[in-house]
PDB file of C-alpha atoms in Angstrom:
ATOM      1  CA  MET A  19       3.303 -47.393-171.479  1.00  0.00           C
ATOM      2  CA  PRO A  20       2.004 -44.050-171.114  1.00  0.00           C
ATOM      3  CA  ALA A  21      -2.006 -43.654-171.180  1.00  0.00           C
ATOM      4  CA  ALA A  22      -3.931 -42.541-174.567  1.00  0.00           C
ATOM      5  CA  THR A  23      -4.754 -39.175-173.898  1.00  0.00           C
ATOM      6  CA  ALA A  24      -8.251 -37.403-175.561  1.00  0.00           C
ATOM      7  CA  ARG A  25      -7.752 -34.378-177.892  1.00  0.00           C
ATOM      8  CA  GLN A  26      -7.709 -31.918-174.267  1.00  0.00           C
ATOM      9  CA  GLY A  27      -4.562 -33.703-172.728  1.00  0.00           C
ATOM     10  CA  THR A  28      -6.251 -35.423-170.349  1.00  0.00           C
ATOM     11  CA  ALA A  29      -6.405 -39.444-170.088  1.00  0.00           C
ATOM     12  CA  ARG A  30      -8.734 -41.191-172.175  1.00  0.00           C
ATOM     13  CA  ARG A  31     -11.301 -43.367-170.202  1.00  0.00           C
ATOM     14  CA  ALA A  32     -10.968 -47.028-170.929  1.00  0.00           C
ATOM     15  CA  SER A  33     -13.014 -47.943-173.882  1.00  0.00           C
ATOM     16  CA  LEU A  34     -16.498 -49.504-173.268  1.00  0.00           C
ATOM     17  CA  ALA A  35     -15.827 -52.329-175.515  1.00  0.00           C
ATOM     18  CA  SER A  36     -13.011 -53.366-172.758  1.00  0.00           C
ATOM     19  CA  GLN A  37     -15.511 -52.789-169.588  1.00  0.00           C
ATOM     20  CA  ALA A  38     -17.791 -54.737-170.992  1.00  0.00           C
ATOM     21  CA  SER A  39     -18.145 -58.087-169.545  1.00  0.00           C
ATOM     22  CA  ALA A  40     -21.400 -61.083-169.240  1.00  0.00           C
ATOM     23  CA  THR A  41     -23.606 -58.990-166.837  1.00  0.00           C
ATOM     24  CA  SER A  42     -23.002 -56.210-168.869  1.00  0.00           C
ATOM     25  CA  PRO A  43     -22.238 -57.028-172.432  1.00  0.00           C
ATOM     26  CA  ALA A  44     -20.753 -54.292-175.466  1.00  0.00           C
ATOM     27  CA  MET A  45     -23.412 -53.174-177.991  1.00  0.00           C
ATOM     28  CA  PRO A  46     -22.644 -55.286-181.426  1.00  0.00           C
ATOM     29  CA  ARG A  47     -20.033 -54.085-183.538  1.00  0.00           C
ATOM     30  CA  THR A  48     -21.622 -54.209-186.530  1.00  0.00           C
ATOM     31  CA  ALA A  49     -23.808 -50.621-187.320  1.00  0.00           C
ATOM     32  CA  CYS A  50     -26.117 -52.180-190.602  1.00  0.00           C
ATOM     33  CA  ILE A  51     -29.424 -54.227-189.471  1.00  0.00           C
ATOM     34  CA  LYS A  52     -30.640 -55.990-192.372  1.00  0.00           C
ATOM     35  CA  SER A  53     -34.106 -56.105-191.158  1.00  0.00           C
ATOM     36  CA  GLY A  54     -36.276 -53.332-192.304  1.00  0.00           C
ATOM     37  CA  MET A  55     -38.777 -54.028-189.557  1.00  0.00           C
ATOM     38  CA  VAL A  56     -35.631 -52.537-186.969  1.00  0.00           C
ATOM     39  CA  VAL A  57     -35.035 -49.044-185.721  1.00  0.00           C
ATOM     40  CA  VAL A  58     -31.889 -48.438-184.226  1.00  0.00           C
ATOM     41  CA  VAL A  59     -30.884 -45.724-182.367  1.00  0.00           C
ATOM     42  CA  SER A  60     -26.878 -44.885-182.863  1.00  0.00           C
ATOM     43  CA  CYS A  61     -25.968 -41.754-180.316  1.00  0.00           C
ATOM     44  CA  LEU A  62     -22.548 -40.898-181.961  1.00  0.00           C
ATOM     45  CA  CYS A  63     -20.405 -40.100-178.823  1.00  0.00           C
ATOM     46  CA  ALA A  64     -16.096 -40.126-177.210  1.00  0.00           C
ATOM     47  CA  GLU A  65     -15.257 -41.817-174.743  1.00  0.00           C
ATOM     48  CA  TRP A  66     -13.359 -37.953-173.843  1.00  0.00           C
ATOM     49  CA  CYS A  67     -16.729 -35.722-173.883  1.00  0.00           C
ATOM     50  CA  ASP A  68     -18.083 -35.161-170.318  1.00  0.00           C
ATOM     51  CA  THR A  69     -21.241 -34.576-171.314  1.00  0.00           C
ATOM     52  CA  CYS A  70     -21.454 -37.848-173.554  1.00  0.00           C
ATOM     53  CA  VAL A  71     -19.812 -40.364-170.429  1.00  0.00           C
ATOM     54  CA  GLU A  72     -23.054 -38.625-168.154  1.00  0.00           C
ATOM     55  CA  TYR A  73     -25.794 -38.810-170.717  1.00  0.00           C
ATOM     56  CA  ARG A  74     -24.436 -42.204-171.567  1.00  0.00           C
ATOM     57  CA  PRO A  75     -26.637 -44.136-168.784  1.00  0.00           C
ATOM     58  CA  GLY A  76     -29.951 -42.305-169.538  1.00  0.00           C
ATOM     59  CA  PHE A  77     -29.724 -43.154-173.033  1.00  0.00           C
ATOM     60  CA  LEU A  78     -29.255 -46.403-173.037  1.00  0.00           C
ATOM     61  CA  ALA A  79     -32.318 -46.628-170.017  1.00  0.00           C
ATOM     62  CA  LEU A  80     -34.570 -45.329-172.933  1.00  0.00           C
ATOM     63  CA  GLY A  81     -34.131 -48.372-174.130  1.00  0.00           C
ATOM     64  CA  GLU A  82     -36.881 -50.197-171.619  1.00  0.00           C
ATOM     65  CA  LYS A  83     -39.504 -47.467-173.283  1.00  0.00           C
ATOM     66  CA  PHE A  84     -38.625 -48.603-176.592  1.00  0.00           C
ATOM     67  CA  PRO A  85     -38.205 -52.633-177.028  1.00  0.00           C
ATOM     68  CA  GLY A  86     -38.407 -52.626-180.968  1.00  0.00           C
ATOM     69  CA  VAL A  87     -35.947 -50.150-180.923  1.00  0.00           C
ATOM     70  CA  GLU A  88     -32.002 -50.874-180.749  1.00  0.00           C
ATOM     71  CA  PHE A  89     -30.055 -48.607-179.231  1.00  0.00           C
ATOM     72  CA  ARG A  90     -26.075 -48.458-179.675  1.00  0.00           C
ATOM     73  CA  TRP A  91     -23.674 -46.338-178.364  1.00  0.00           C
ATOM     74  CA  ILE A  92     -20.341 -45.658-180.590  1.00  0.00           C
ATOM     75  CA  ASP A  93     -17.105 -44.344-179.822  1.00  0.00           C
ATOM     76  CA  ILE A  94     -15.971 -42.615-182.560  1.00  0.00           C
ATOM     77  CA  GLU A  95     -12.529 -43.446-181.980  1.00  0.00           C
ATOM     78  CA  ASP A  96     -12.881 -46.570-180.220  1.00  0.00           C
ATOM     79  CA  GLN A  97     -15.491 -47.665-183.287  1.00  0.00           C
ATOM     80  CA  ALA A  98     -14.421 -44.831-186.100  1.00  0.00           C
ATOM     81  CA  ASP A  99     -14.521 -48.105-188.580  1.00  0.00           C
ATOM     82  CA  GLU A 100     -18.534 -47.792-188.042  1.00  0.00           C
ATOM     83  CA  VAL A 101     -18.359 -44.303-188.580  1.00  0.00           C
ATOM     84  CA  GLY A 102     -17.062 -44.411-191.934  1.00  0.00           C
ATOM     85  CA  GLU A 103     -18.135 -41.191-193.063  1.00  0.00           C
ATOM     86  CA  LEU A 104     -20.879 -39.978-191.200  1.00  0.00           C
ATOM     87  CA  GLU A 105     -20.589 -36.193-189.807  1.00  0.00           C
ATOM     88  CA  VAL A 106     -20.551 -35.656-186.873  1.00  0.00           C
ATOM     89  CA  GLU A 107     -19.931 -32.087-185.486  1.00  0.00           C
ATOM     90  CA  ASN A 108     -20.590 -32.026-181.883  1.00  0.00           C
ATOM     91  CA  PHE A 109     -21.802 -34.137-179.464  1.00  0.00           C
ATOM     92  CA  PRO A 110     -24.056 -36.113-178.661  1.00  0.00           C
ATOM     93  CA  THR A 111     -25.160 -37.139-182.747  1.00  0.00           C
ATOM     94  CA  ILE A 112     -27.977 -38.673-182.804  1.00  0.00           C
ATOM     95  CA  ARG A 113     -29.069 -41.158-185.903  1.00  0.00           C
ATOM     96  CA  VAL A 114     -31.860 -43.013-186.508  1.00  0.00           C
ATOM     97  CA  THR A 115     -32.319 -45.898-188.938  1.00  0.00           C
ATOM     98  CA  ARG A 116     -35.122 -47.911-190.422  1.00  0.00           C
ATOM     99  CA  GLY A 117     -32.518 -50.963-192.014  1.00  0.00           C
ATOM    100  CA  ASP A 118     -31.157 -48.471-194.864  1.00  0.00           C
ATOM    101  CA  GLN A 119     -33.829 -45.120-194.978  1.00  0.00           C
ATOM    102  CA  VAL A 120     -32.305 -42.803-192.168  1.00  0.00           C
ATOM    103  CA  LEU A 121     -34.961 -40.954-190.180  1.00  0.00           C
ATOM    104  CA  PHE A 122     -33.429 -38.482-188.584  1.00  0.00           C
ATOM    105  CA  HIS A 123     -29.519 -37.570-188.316  1.00  0.00           C
ATOM    106  CA  GLY A 124     -28.163 -34.517-186.410  1.00  0.00           C
ATOM    107  CA  VAL A 125     -26.403 -33.149-182.758  1.00  0.00           C
ATOM    108  CA  GLN A 126     -29.560 -32.790-180.176  1.00  0.00           C
ATOM    109  CA  LEU A 127     -29.139 -31.184-176.856  1.00  0.00           C
ATOM    110  CA  PRO A 128     -28.572 -34.056-174.151  1.00  0.00           C
ATOM    111  CA  ILE A 129     -31.109 -34.072-172.541  1.00  0.00           C
ATOM    112  CA  HIS A 130     -33.263 -37.507-172.674  1.00  0.00           C
ATOM    113  CA  SER A 131     -36.614 -36.121-172.632  1.00  0.00           C
ATOM    114  CA  HIS A 132     -35.730 -34.102-175.830  1.00  0.00           C
ATOM    115  CA  LEU A 133     -34.555 -37.925-177.926  1.00  0.00           C
ATOM    116  CA  GLU A 134     -37.332 -39.396-176.277  1.00  0.00           C
ATOM    117  CA  ARG A 135     -40.501 -36.947-178.513  1.00  0.00           C
ATOM    118  CA  LEU A 136     -38.164 -37.372-181.358  1.00  0.00           C
ATOM    119  CA  LEU A 137     -38.697 -41.023-181.506  1.00  0.00           C
ATOM    120  CA  ARG A 138     -42.252 -41.514-180.685  1.00  0.00           C
ATOM    121  CA  GLU A 139     -42.060 -38.964-182.914  1.00  0.00           C
ATOM    122  CA  LEU A 140     -40.528 -40.777-185.539  1.00  0.00           C
ATOM    123  CA  LEU A 141     -42.278 -43.749-184.818  1.00  0.00           C
ATOM    124  CA  ALA A 142     -46.132 -42.264-185.065  1.00  0.00           C
ATOM    125  CA  THR A 143     -46.037 -41.491-188.051  1.00  0.00           C
ATOM    126  CA  GLY A 144     -43.944 -44.970-189.336  1.00  0.00           C
ATOM    127  CA  LYS A 145     -41.882 -42.871-191.336  1.00  0.00           C
TER     128      LYS A 145
END
């Protein structure tokens, strides 16, 4: 069976979920966090996007700077059920939520310091 291809006709990389192991678990599948105290930062990307692949390690590493924040990597194709009707115009699309409240949703340049600054502002103002 031939490998699935991305929109540009290049072979798709293996899903991050399929690459998970006991030492590197997959991101949780549930998008809803019941507690209003938990802030969730989701990066909506695609495995066929080279920019996304390069951005992922630094995005997940930001979790060490924000221990009370859950960082989630969501592949818009492999986890389409979690994306639902969310608008994704470009990559990376960042969505920051606290419970059901959306604090930020939009495209950001793939520069980790920009996301770090946004999170510091959101958390400092208690939005």
